[in-house]
Amino acid sequence: MKIKFCGAARTVTGSQHLLEINGKKILLDCGLFQGKREEAFKINRHFPFDPAEIHSVVLSHAHMDHSGNLPTLYAKGFKGDIYTTTATRDLCAVMLQDSAHIQERDVDFINKKRAKKNEALFNPLYGFDEVREVMKMFKSVSYGKKFYIDGFNGNLSVTFFDAGHILGSSEVYMEINENGKKIKFGFTGDLGRFNLPILKDPEFMGEVNYLISESTYGGRVHDKAVEMEKQLTAAMKDAIARGGKIIVPAFSLGRTQELVYALSKLFQKQVVPRIPIFVDSPLSTNISDIFKLHHECFDRETSELLSKGNDVFGFSNLTYIKDVEESKSLNGFKGTCMIISASGMCEAGRVLHHLANNISDPQSTILIIGFMAPNTLGRKLVESKDQSNAMVKIYGEEHIVRAKVLVLNSFSAHADKNELMDYFNKLDKKSLEQVFLVHGDYDQQQEFQKSLGENGFKNVIIPEKLDEVEI
Ligand SMILES: [Zn+2]
């Protein structure tokens, strides 16, 4: 058996790991590389393997950096099956459509520049046709159900375990028989956290001989997930006292539903006044509808609330907005309200309008609940907290930041260093022969490798992109 690390190697984006088992190629994840436009453009158009040779894809979850390049794989000749959980399949149906939109917008931007220089124009990475076709290749399987991949004569079985990271997210456990040699192989996908709202806690997949593990926060400790409610209550009270609007840039998948859920609990307990809440994003609205279909992914608390008739994703003072005119009409809304809108890092989408309209109002609040990558508007807003008269650019226009920027650090969908270590400590060190750390910046990976070493895990490798190992 061979493993080739084709993405998310010493970085957090573009998850793709190629397994060669009994002479056939299985791709774990087929993520988009997200980064600087030119670099992403090159990487996402060229796979370091022939897509036509891929037998099947096993997909850990619906985040774009894990699933977002599947339509390109199809367009370049892949004809196999895509195995994933039911919820991940449903999420991919709307997320990939949205991604096709973004691809069109991105290529327009590049083509405008190229047209000025009389250079040949590019096509989008993929469009709606490729998304429609690739969706036909999905085979969805429930958590905990062992299944055999077609074409391996019973020598390759897969079981998905709940990774507790986002709706439908899974750890992939494989039992492999290669010429009589039996291998237990695991891929963590992205691991979630204990006590996250809505989702079940990460399950333990059991003993493995080889493990590919994520390491996003291998060197960092988060505020506890249980702090979330306390921090949110304090932020809401502060913002409501000042009387302006509360603008929350939030990822459509995960963070928006977690926030809505946390708010529903605060209103239920009557610890903050029931101000109007708007989720202003067509994608977030569609994703919230998919959440309602997948009770099998919910933890006990959420299931109990729902069984008692509490609609945690749709309470009386919450309005989902798809329509553009309705979205614009929020500008004229008088009084305190919260507008939750995408994109999560303030790089595009409707949140930009709401920021432009409220950022210079000292009564307003900008509530940051997610990770903001360097060079994004979201990061600039976080940094503006420590500056007086900070200026930011929105749609090419300068705005002075007078709104109060509040940052909550308890919302994170990734296990931190301690939670990752807790997971590892359940593994039997004797049967674990080798660990490969992926999906992390190199400094985080090195720190985690060191901690693993101190805890008795010796054979821990941080592969570079295109490294190949034989096991
Ligand atoms: Zn993820």
GROMACS .gro file of C-alpha atoms and ligand atoms in nm:
model
  472
    1MET     CA    1   0.000   0.000   0.000
    2LYS     CA    2   0.120   0.349  -0.085
    3ILE     CA    3   0.016   0.695   0.033
    4LYS     CA    4   0.089   1.011  -0.163
    5PHE     CA    5   0.019   1.342   0.009
    6CYS     CA    6  -0.130   1.562  -0.263
    7GLY     CA    7  -0.265   1.850  -0.054
    8ALA     CA    8  -0.306   1.991   0.300
    9ALA     CA    9   0.061   1.901   0.350
   10ARG     CA   10   0.223   2.156   0.587
   11THR     CA   11  -0.079   2.380   0.526
   12VAL     CA   12  -0.447   2.377   0.620
   13THR     CA   13  -0.602   2.383   0.276
   14GLY     CA   14  -0.656   2.158  -0.028
   15SER     CA   15  -0.701   1.822   0.149
   16GLN     CA   16  -0.617   1.533  -0.092
   17HIS     CA   17  -0.445   1.207   0.000
   18LEU     CA   18  -0.397   0.937  -0.257
   19LEU     CA   19  -0.395   0.574  -0.144
   20GLU     CA   20  -0.283   0.290  -0.366
   21ILE     CA   21  -0.431  -0.038  -0.247
   22ASN     CA   22  -0.410  -0.364  -0.441
   23GLY     CA   23  -0.301  -0.163  -0.745
   24LYS     CA   24  -0.607   0.066  -0.739
   25LYS     CA   25  -0.614   0.433  -0.644
   26ILE     CA   26  -0.846   0.570  -0.377
   27LEU     CA   27  -0.856   0.944  -0.312
   28LEU     CA   28  -0.926   1.062   0.043
   29ASP     CA   29  -1.091   1.404   0.003
   30CYS     CA   30  -1.072   1.626  -0.302
   31GLY     CA   31  -1.044   1.973  -0.156
   32LEU     CA   32  -0.998   2.312  -0.312
   33PHE     CA   33  -0.675   2.490  -0.239
   34GLN     CA   34  -0.778   2.828  -0.100
   35GLY     CA   35  -0.517   3.099  -0.095
   36LYS     CA   36  -0.379   3.376  -0.315
   37ARG     CA   37  -0.583   3.384  -0.637
   38GLU     CA   38  -0.297   3.312  -0.881
   39GLU     CA   39  -0.153   3.027  -0.676
   40ALA     CA   40  -0.495   2.869  -0.619
   41PHE     CA   41  -0.572   2.903  -0.987
   42LYS     CA   42  -0.271   2.691  -1.080
   43ILE     CA   43  -0.300   2.430  -0.805
   44ASN     CA   44  -0.672   2.364  -0.847
   45ARG     CA   45  -0.648   2.310  -1.223
   46HIS     CA   46  -0.369   2.052  -1.209
   47PHE     CA   47  -0.394   1.733  -1.005
   48PRO     CA   48  -0.065   1.555  -0.928
   49PHE     CA   49  -0.225   1.231  -1.062
   50ASP     CA   50  -0.448   1.132  -1.350
   51PRO     CA   51  -0.813   1.173  -1.236
   52ALA     CA   52  -0.919   0.900  -1.482
   53GLU     CA   53  -0.709   0.653  -1.281
   54ILE     CA   54  -0.891   0.720  -0.953
   55HIS     CA   55  -1.108   0.421  -0.865
   56SER     CA   56  -1.317   0.595  -0.596
   57VAL     CA   57  -1.319   0.892  -0.362
   58VAL     CA   58  -1.382   0.868   0.012
   59LEU     CA   59  -1.489   1.207   0.142
   60SER     CA   60  -1.456   1.310   0.508
   61HIS     CA   61  -1.677   1.621   0.512
   62ALA     CA   62  -1.836   1.902   0.313
   63HIS     CA   63  -1.600   2.192   0.383
   64MET     CA   64  -1.473   2.325   0.049
   65ASP     CA   65  -1.110   2.260   0.137
   66HIS     CA   66  -1.205   1.889   0.152
   67SER     CA   67  -1.477   1.854  -0.116
   68GLY     CA   68  -1.458   2.164  -0.334
   69ASN     CA   69  -1.251   2.027  -0.622
   70LEU     CA   70  -1.468   1.720  -0.693
   71PRO     CA   71  -1.633   1.884  -0.998
   72THR     CA   72  -1.285   1.941  -1.151
   73LEU     CA   73  -1.197   1.577  -1.082
   74TYR     CA   74  -1.509   1.476  -1.274
   75ALA     CA   75  -1.433   1.721  -1.558
   76LYS     CA   76  -1.082   1.574  -1.595
   77GLY     CA   77  -1.196   1.215  -1.632
   78PHE     CA   78  -1.289   1.064  -1.294
   79LYS     CA   79  -1.569   0.811  -1.338
   80GLY     CA   80  -1.586   0.628  -1.003
   81ASP     CA   81  -1.799   0.652  -0.691
   82ILE     CA   82  -1.779   0.912  -0.413
   83TYR     CA   83  -1.847   0.758  -0.072
   84THR     CA   84  -1.952   0.985   0.212
   85THR     CA   85  -2.216   1.031   0.483
   86THR     CA   86  -2.573   1.124   0.397
   87ALA     CA   87  -2.548   1.472   0.552
   88THR     CA   88  -2.220   1.545   0.371
   89ARG     CA   89  -2.380   1.452   0.040
   90ASP     CA   90  -2.672   1.689   0.104
   91LEU     CA   91  -2.442   1.971   0.210
   92CYS     CA   92  -2.223   1.920  -0.099
   93ALA     CA   93  -2.531   1.960  -0.319
   94VAL     CA   94  -2.572   2.324  -0.209
   95MET     CA   95  -2.210   2.407  -0.125
   96LEU     CA   96  -2.073   2.300  -0.465
   97GLN     CA   97  -2.343   2.503  -0.644
   98ASP     CA   98  -2.235   2.805  -0.444
   99SER     CA   99  -1.872   2.727  -0.521
  100ALA     CA  100  -1.952   2.719  -0.896
  101HIS     CA  101  -2.083   3.076  -0.855
  102ILE     CA  102  -1.761   3.182  -0.682
  103GLN     CA  103  -1.553   3.018  -0.959
  104GLU     CA  104  -1.737   3.226  -1.218
  105ARG     CA  105  -1.687   3.544  -1.020
  106ASP     CA  106  -1.317   3.468  -0.967
  107VAL     CA  107  -1.247   3.403  -1.332
  108ASP     CA  108  -1.429   3.725  -1.429
  109PHE     CA  109  -1.188   3.913  -1.205
  110ILE     CA  110  -0.883   3.748  -1.364
  111ASN     CA  111  -1.023   3.784  -1.717
  112LYS     CA  112  -1.080   4.159  -1.675
  113LYS     CA  113  -0.709   4.201  -1.605
  114ARG     CA  114  -0.612   3.968  -1.892
  115ALA     CA  115  -0.844   4.141  -2.140
  116LYS     CA  116  -0.666   4.472  -2.074
  117LYS     CA  117  -0.336   4.305  -2.167
  118ASN     CA  118  -0.492   4.130  -2.469
  119GLU     CA  119  -0.419   3.791  -2.313
  120ALA     CA  120  -0.634   3.481  -2.374
  121LEU     CA  121  -0.929   3.449  -2.135
  122PHE     CA  122  -0.981   3.156  -1.895
  123ASN     CA  123  -1.288   2.944  -1.831
  124PRO     CA  124  -1.414   2.904  -1.474
  125LEU     CA  125  -1.260   2.611  -1.282
  126TYR     CA  126  -1.602   2.449  -1.308
  127GLY     CA  127  -1.966   2.543  -1.352
  128PHE     CA  128  -2.314   2.418  -1.270
  129ASP     CA  129  -2.297   2.136  -1.530
  130GLU     CA  130  -1.996   1.973  -1.363
  131VAL     CA  131  -2.158   2.010  -1.021
  132ARG     CA  132  -2.480   1.846  -1.142
  133GLU     CA  133  -2.285   1.554  -1.296
  134VAL     CA  134  -2.054   1.497  -0.999
  135MET     CA  135  -2.352   1.488  -0.760
  136LYS     CA  136  -2.474   1.177  -0.946
  137MET     CA  137  -2.157   0.993  -0.839
  138PHE     CA  138  -2.222   1.017  -0.464
  139LYS     CA  139  -2.303   0.705  -0.264
  140SER     CA  140  -2.408   0.798   0.087
  141VAL     CA  141  -2.360   0.573   0.387
  142SER     CA  142  -2.467   0.611   0.750
  143TYR     CA  143  -2.222   0.645   1.039
  144GLY     CA  144  -2.102   0.320   1.191
  145LYS     CA  145  -2.205   0.104   0.897
  146LYS     CA  146  -1.916  -0.099   0.757
  147PHE     CA  147  -1.929  -0.119   0.378
  148TYR     CA  148  -1.707  -0.268   0.108
  149ILE     CA  149  -1.578  -0.060  -0.179
  150ASP     CA  150  -1.686  -0.216  -0.509
  151GLY     CA  151  -1.412  -0.379  -0.714
  152PHE     CA  152  -1.185  -0.489  -0.425
  153ASN     CA  153  -1.328  -0.842  -0.375
  154GLY     CA  154  -1.399  -0.772  -0.009
  155ASN     CA  155  -1.040  -0.660   0.058
  156LEU     CA  156  -1.126  -0.298   0.140
  157SER     CA  157  -1.393  -0.200   0.391
  158VAL     CA  158  -1.471   0.149   0.519
  159THR     CA  159  -1.660   0.269   0.826
  160PHE     CA  160  -1.742   0.632   0.896
  161PHE     CA  161  -1.728   0.756   1.255
  162ASP     CA  162  -1.871   1.089   1.365
  163ALA     CA  163  -1.588   1.345   1.380
  164GLY     CA  164  -1.808   1.606   1.554
  165HIS     CA  165  -1.655   1.886   1.343
  166ILE     CA  166  -1.945   1.995   1.120
  167LEU     CA  167  -2.274   1.835   1.020
  168GLY     CA  168  -2.197   1.502   0.848
  169SER     CA  169  -1.822   1.513   0.921
  170SER     CA  170  -1.652   1.178   0.954
  171GLU     CA  171  -1.337   0.998   1.052
  172VAL     CA  172  -1.257   0.731   0.796
  173TYR     CA  173  -1.164   0.385   0.924
  174MET     CA  174  -1.043   0.128   0.670
  175GLU     CA  175  -0.970  -0.244   0.695
  176ILE     CA  176  -0.736  -0.341   0.416
  177ASN     CA  177  -0.620  -0.682   0.303
  178GLU     CA  178  -0.327  -0.658   0.065
  179ASN     CA  179  -0.189  -0.997  -0.042
  180GLY     CA  180  -0.268  -1.142   0.297
  181LYS     CA  181  -0.126  -0.844   0.491
  182LYS     CA  182  -0.399  -0.692   0.706
  183ILE     CA  183  -0.382  -0.319   0.777
  184LYS     CA  184  -0.609  -0.106   0.993
  185PHE     CA  185  -0.589   0.245   0.859
  186GLY     CA  186  -0.744   0.569   0.987
  187PHE     CA  187  -0.794   0.921   0.861
  188THR     CA  188  -0.928   1.170   1.116
  189GLY     CA  189  -1.062   1.417   0.859
  190ASP     CA  190  -1.110   1.734   1.067
  191LEU     CA  191  -1.173   1.653   1.432
  192GLY     CA  192  -1.430   1.854   1.625
  193ARG     CA  193  -1.446   1.943   1.992
  194PHE     CA  194  -1.619   1.806   2.295
  195ASN     CA  195  -1.930   1.997   2.408
  196LEU     CA  196  -1.980   2.184   2.082
  197PRO     CA  197  -2.343   2.284   2.044
  198ILE     CA  198  -2.573   2.079   1.817
  199LEU     CA  199  -2.327   1.806   1.715
  200LYS     CA  200  -2.226   1.485   1.885
  201ASP     CA  201  -1.879   1.470   2.040
  202PRO     CA  202  -1.607   1.312   1.823
  203GLU     CA  203  -1.622   0.932   1.831
  204PHE     CA  204  -1.313   0.715   1.868
  205MET     CA  205  -1.257   0.499   1.562
  206GLY     CA  206  -1.062   0.229   1.746
  207GLU     CA  207  -0.717   0.079   1.705
  208VAL     CA  208  -0.527   0.155   1.386
  209ASN     CA  209  -0.182   0.067   1.251
  210TYR     CA  210  -0.146   0.381   1.043
  211LEU     CA  211  -0.315   0.716   1.100
  212ILE     CA  212  -0.337   1.035   0.895
  213SER     CA  213  -0.432   1.301   1.147
  214GLU     CA  214  -0.526   1.663   1.118
  215SER     CA  215  -0.318   1.906   1.326
  216THR     CA  216  -0.478   2.249   1.267
  217TYR     CA  217  -0.444   2.356   1.632
  218GLY     CA  218  -0.173   2.111   1.732
  219GLY     CA  219   0.008   2.385   1.922
  220ARG     CA  220  -0.280   2.592   2.059
  221VAL     CA  221  -0.540   2.574   2.333
  222HIS     CA  222  -0.887   2.729   2.275
  223ASP     CA  223  -1.124   2.881   2.526
  224LYS     CA  224  -1.352   2.598   2.634
  225ALA     CA  225  -1.663   2.541   2.421
  226VAL     CA  226  -1.873   2.570   2.737
  227GLU     CA  227  -1.753   2.932   2.771
  228MET     CA  228  -1.941   3.015   2.452
  229GLU     CA  229  -2.272   3.090   2.622
  230LYS     CA  230  -2.114   3.313   2.887
  231GLN     CA  231  -1.908   3.509   2.632
  232LEU     CA  232  -2.203   3.551   2.399
  233THR     CA  233  -2.431   3.675   2.680
  234ALA     CA  234  -2.176   3.940   2.781
  235ALA     CA  235  -2.127   4.050   2.418
  236MET     CA  236  -2.504   4.072   2.357
  237LYS     CA  237  -2.564   4.276   2.674
  238ASP     CA  238  -2.286   4.516   2.584
  239ALA     CA  239  -2.410   4.559   2.225
  240ILE     CA  240  -2.777   4.598   2.321
  241ALA     CA  241  -2.686   4.864   2.579
  242ARG     CA  242  -2.523   5.073   2.307
  243GLY     CA  243  -2.837   5.047   2.094
  244GLY     CA  244  -2.700   5.000   1.741
  245LYS     CA  245  -2.700   4.707   1.505
  246ILE     CA  246  -2.491   4.397   1.569
  247ILE     CA  247  -2.324   4.271   1.252
  248VAL     CA  248  -2.187   3.916   1.262
  249PRO     CA  249  -1.979   3.787   0.970
  250ALA     CA  250  -2.023   3.409   0.989
  251PHE     CA  251  -1.951   3.104   0.775
  252SER     CA  252  -2.271   2.970   0.621
  253LEU     CA  253  -2.190   2.613   0.722
  254GLY     CA  254  -2.158   2.549   1.091
  255ARG     CA  255  -2.090   2.879   1.257
  256THR     CA  256  -2.422   3.037   1.155
  257GLN     CA  257  -2.623   2.742   1.292
  258GLU     CA  258  -2.414   2.725   1.610
  259LEU     CA  259  -2.474   3.093   1.675
  260VAL     CA  260  -2.848   3.065   1.604
  261TYR     CA  261  -2.865   2.767   1.838
  262ALA     CA  262  -2.675   2.950   2.115
  263LEU     CA  263  -2.903   3.253   2.075
  264SER     CA  264  -3.216   3.038   2.093
  265LYS     CA  265  -3.097   2.909   2.430
  266LEU     CA  266  -3.023   3.261   2.561
  267PHE     CA  267  -3.370   3.380   2.461
  268GLN     CA  268  -3.528   3.071   2.614
  269LYS     CA  269  -3.352   3.136   2.943
  270GLN     CA  270  -3.448   3.506   2.915
  271VAL     CA  271  -3.095   3.624   2.994
  272VAL     CA  272  -3.100   3.876   2.707
  273PRO     CA  273  -3.392   4.064   2.549
  274ARG     CA  274  -3.549   3.907   2.237
  275ILE     CA  275  -3.407   4.145   1.975
  276PRO     CA  276  -3.481   4.071   1.607
  277ILE     CA  277  -3.225   3.834   1.452
  278PHE     CA  278  -3.175   3.814   1.075
  279VAL     CA  279  -2.978   3.545   0.892
  280ASP     CA  280  -2.911   3.730   0.568
  281SER     CA  281  -2.759   3.479   0.325
  282PRO     CA  282  -2.927   3.243   0.077
  283LEU     CA  283  -2.658   2.976   0.131
  284SER     CA  284  -2.685   2.992   0.511
  285THR     CA  285  -3.062   2.962   0.480
  286ASN     CA  286  -3.034   2.655   0.254
  287ILE     CA  287  -2.780   2.495   0.487
  288SER     CA  288  -3.001   2.556   0.791
  289ASP     CA  289  -3.278   2.368   0.607
  290ILE     CA  290  -3.037   2.072   0.558
  291PHE     CA  291  -2.955   2.073   0.930
  292LYS     CA  292  -3.324   2.019   1.004
  293LEU     CA  293  -3.316   1.695   0.800
  294HIS     CA  294  -3.029   1.534   0.990
  295HIS     CA  295  -3.132   1.460   1.346
  296GLU     CA  296  -2.898   1.159   1.339
  297CYS     CA  297  -2.607   1.402   1.374
  298PHE     CA  298  -2.743   1.587   1.680
  299ASP     CA  299  -2.629   1.546   2.038
  300ARG     CA  300  -2.864   1.454   2.321
  301GLU     CA  301  -2.931   1.814   2.429
  302THR     CA  302  -3.033   1.924   2.079
  303SER     CA  303  -3.247   1.613   2.024
  304GLU     CA  304  -3.427   1.672   2.354
  305LEU     CA  305  -3.491   2.038   2.277
  306LEU     CA  306  -3.630   1.944   1.936
  307SER     CA  307  -3.845   1.663   2.077
  308LYS     CA  308  -3.998   1.911   2.322
  309GLY     CA  309  -4.101   2.124   2.027
  310ASN     CA  310  -3.827   2.391   2.055
  311ASP     CA  311  -3.730   2.486   1.703
  312VAL     CA  312  -3.367   2.575   1.773
  313PHE     CA  313  -3.305   2.678   1.412
  314GLY     CA  314  -3.620   2.888   1.372
  315PHE     CA  315  -3.755   3.082   1.672
  316SER     CA  316  -4.013   3.363   1.671
  317ASN     CA  317  -3.771   3.659   1.649
  318LEU     CA  318  -3.550   3.498   1.381
  319THR     CA  319  -3.594   3.573   1.009
  320TYR     CA  320  -3.406   3.399   0.728
  321ILE     CA  321  -3.353   3.625   0.426
  322LYS     CA  322  -3.286   3.507   0.071
  323ASP     CA  323  -3.431   3.795  -0.128
  324VAL     CA  324  -3.195   4.082  -0.225
  325GLU     CA  325  -3.457   4.354  -0.175
  326GLU     CA  326  -3.537   4.225   0.172
  327SER     CA  327  -3.165   4.225   0.246
  328LYS     CA  328  -3.134   4.588   0.135
  329SER     CA  329  -3.436   4.688   0.343
  330LEU     CA  330  -3.239   4.596   0.657
  331ASN     CA  331  -3.041   4.919   0.605
  332GLY     CA  332  -3.351   5.115   0.704
  333PHE     CA  333  -3.427   4.899   1.007
  334LYS     CA  334  -3.456   5.119   1.317
  335GLY     CA  335  -3.338   4.997   1.655
  336THR     CA  336  -3.120   4.716   1.778
  337CYS     CA  337  -3.105   4.395   1.579
  338MET     CA  338  -2.848   4.132   1.488
  339ILE     CA  339  -2.759   4.061   1.125
  340ILE     CA  340  -2.572   3.734   1.070
  341SER     CA  341  -2.434   3.723   0.718
  342ALA     CA  342  -2.166   3.566   0.500
  343SER     CA  343  -1.888   3.555   0.401
  344GLY     CA  344  -1.724   3.452   0.723
  345MET     CA  345  -1.401   3.644   0.667
  346CYS     CA  346  -1.572   3.952   0.514
  347GLU     CA  347  -1.414   3.895   0.173
  348ALA     CA  348  -1.738   3.888  -0.030
  349GLY     CA  349  -2.113   3.856   0.005
  350ARG     CA  350  -2.387   4.054   0.172
  351VAL     CA  351  -2.199   4.110   0.496
  352LEU     CA  352  -1.996   4.376   0.312
  353HIS     CA  353  -2.306   4.595   0.261
  354HIS     CA  354  -2.397   4.567   0.626
  355LEU     CA  355  -2.042   4.648   0.733
  356ALA     CA  356  -2.023   4.948   0.500
  357ASN     CA  357  -2.351   5.081   0.644
  358ASN     CA  358  -2.268   5.035   1.011
  359ILE     CA  359  -1.893   5.036   1.055
  360SER     CA  360  -1.867   5.409   1.126
  361ASP     CA  361  -2.155   5.417   1.374
  362PRO     CA  362  -2.020   5.412   1.732
  363GLN     CA  363  -2.347   5.256   1.852
  364SER     CA  364  -2.299   4.951   1.629
  365THR     CA  365  -2.114   4.631   1.713
  366ILE     CA  366  -1.918   4.399   1.489
  367LEU     CA  367  -1.911   4.060   1.651
  368ILE     CA  368  -1.630   3.833   1.533
  369ILE     CA  369  -1.683   3.463   1.610
  370GLY     CA  370  -1.458   3.292   1.355
  371PHE     CA  371  -1.100   3.258   1.246
  372MET     CA  372  -0.986   3.543   1.020
  373ALA     CA  373  -0.701   3.462   0.783
  374PRO     CA  374  -0.421   3.715   0.733
  375ASN     CA  375  -0.490   3.990   0.475
  376THR     CA  376  -0.870   3.951   0.492
  377LEU     CA  377  -1.102   4.239   0.585
  378GLY     CA  378  -1.209   4.027   0.882
  379ARG     CA  379  -0.851   4.020   1.013
  380LYS     CA  380  -0.820   4.397   0.962
  381LEU     CA  381  -1.133   4.446   1.172
  382VAL     CA  382  -0.989   4.230   1.451
  383GLU     CA  383  -0.666   4.433   1.439
  384SER     CA  384  -0.859   4.764   1.442
  385LYS     CA  385  -0.954   4.689   1.803
  386ASP     CA  386  -0.612   4.809   1.914
  387GLN     CA  387  -0.594   5.120   1.694
  388SER     CA  388  -0.769   5.454   1.718
  389ASN     CA  389  -0.930   5.584   1.399
  390ALA     CA  390  -0.851   5.267   1.204
  391MET     CA  391  -0.954   5.280   0.838
  392VAL     CA  392  -1.066   4.986   0.626
  393LYS     CA  393  -1.159   4.959   0.259
  394ILE     CA  394  -1.497   4.816   0.156
  395TYR     CA  395  -1.590   4.809  -0.213
  396GLY     CA  396  -1.294   5.038  -0.281
  397GLU     CA  397  -1.410   5.306  -0.035
  398GLU     CA  398  -1.235   5.400   0.289
  399HIS     CA  399  -1.439   5.372   0.610
  400ILE     CA  400  -1.336   5.474   0.960
  401VAL     CA  401  -1.400   5.201   1.217
  402ARG     CA  402  -1.612   5.358   1.492
  403ALA     CA  403  -1.828   5.054   1.566
  404LYS     CA  404  -1.716   4.842   1.860
  405VAL     CA  405  -1.540   4.525   1.747
  406LEU     CA  406  -1.593   4.233   1.985
  407VAL     CA  407  -1.406   3.904   1.939
  408LEU     CA  408  -1.526   3.574   2.088
  409ASN     CA  409  -1.268   3.295   2.090
  410SER     CA  410  -1.479   3.008   2.219
  411PHE     CA  411  -1.638   2.928   1.884
  412SER     CA  412  -1.413   2.685   1.698
  413ALA     CA  413  -1.498   2.364   1.517
  414HIS     CA  414  -1.147   2.215   1.549
  415ALA     CA  415  -1.005   2.015   1.835
  416ASP     CA  416  -0.724   2.204   2.008
  417LYS     CA  417  -0.389   2.062   2.120
  418ASN     CA  418  -0.533   1.905   2.438
  419GLU     CA  419  -0.835   1.759   2.261
  420LEU     CA  420  -0.615   1.610   1.986
  421MET     CA  421  -0.388   1.462   2.252
  422ASP     CA  422  -0.688   1.313   2.436
  423TYR     CA  423  -0.784   1.145   2.109
  424PHE     CA  424  -0.434   1.007   2.056
  425ASN     CA  425  -0.412   0.880   2.413
  426LYS     CA  426  -0.700   0.642   2.340
  427LEU     CA  427  -0.490   0.471   2.072
  428ASP     CA  428  -0.285   0.164   2.149
  429LYS     CA  429   0.078   0.272   2.098
  430LYS     CA  430   0.191  -0.084   2.034
  431SER     CA  431  -0.030  -0.140   1.731
  432LEU     CA  432   0.015   0.216   1.599
  433GLU     CA  433   0.312   0.195   1.363
  434GLN     CA  434   0.312   0.537   1.201
  435VAL     CA  435   0.133   0.871   1.220
  436PHE     CA  436   0.122   1.130   0.943
  437LEU     CA  437   0.030   1.485   1.041
  438VAL     CA  438  -0.156   1.684   0.777
  439HIS     CA  439  -0.388   1.985   0.765
  440GLY     CA  440  -0.189   2.223   0.981
  441ASP     CA  441   0.057   2.508   0.943
  442TYR     CA  442   0.409   2.375   0.988
  443ASP     CA  443   0.472   2.549   1.322
  444GLN     CA  444   0.154   2.396   1.469
  445GLN     CA  445   0.252   2.056   1.331
  446GLN     CA  446   0.603   2.071   1.476
  447GLU     CA  447   0.467   2.160   1.818
  448PHE     CA  448   0.217   1.877   1.802
  449GLN     CA  449   0.484   1.633   1.683
  450LYS     CA  450   0.692   1.735   1.987
  451SER     CA  451   0.399   1.687   2.228
  452LEU     CA  452   0.324   1.349   2.072
  453GLY     CA  453   0.688   1.249   2.119
  454GLU     CA  454   0.672   1.352   2.487
  455ASN     CA  455   0.362   1.133   2.522
  456GLY     CA  456   0.535   0.826   2.379
  457PHE     CA  457   0.427   0.849   2.013
  458LYS     CA  458   0.754   0.803   1.830
  459ASN     CA  459   0.700   0.749   1.462
  460VAL     CA  460   0.529   1.078   1.372
  461ILE     CA  461   0.594   1.223   1.027
  462ILE     CA  462   0.504   1.563   0.881
  463PRO     CA  463   0.492   1.491   0.506
  464GLU     CA  464   0.563   1.754   0.245
  465LYS     CA  465   0.339   1.789  -0.056
  466LEU     CA  466   0.391   1.502  -0.305
  467ASP     CA  467   0.581   1.290  -0.052
  468GLU     CA  468   0.511   0.922  -0.102
  469VAL     CA  469   0.536   0.646   0.156
  470GLU     CA  470   0.501   0.274   0.122
  471ILE     CA  471   0.353   0.079   0.411
  472ZN      ZN  472  -1.334   2.118   0.804
   0.00000   0.00000   0.00000
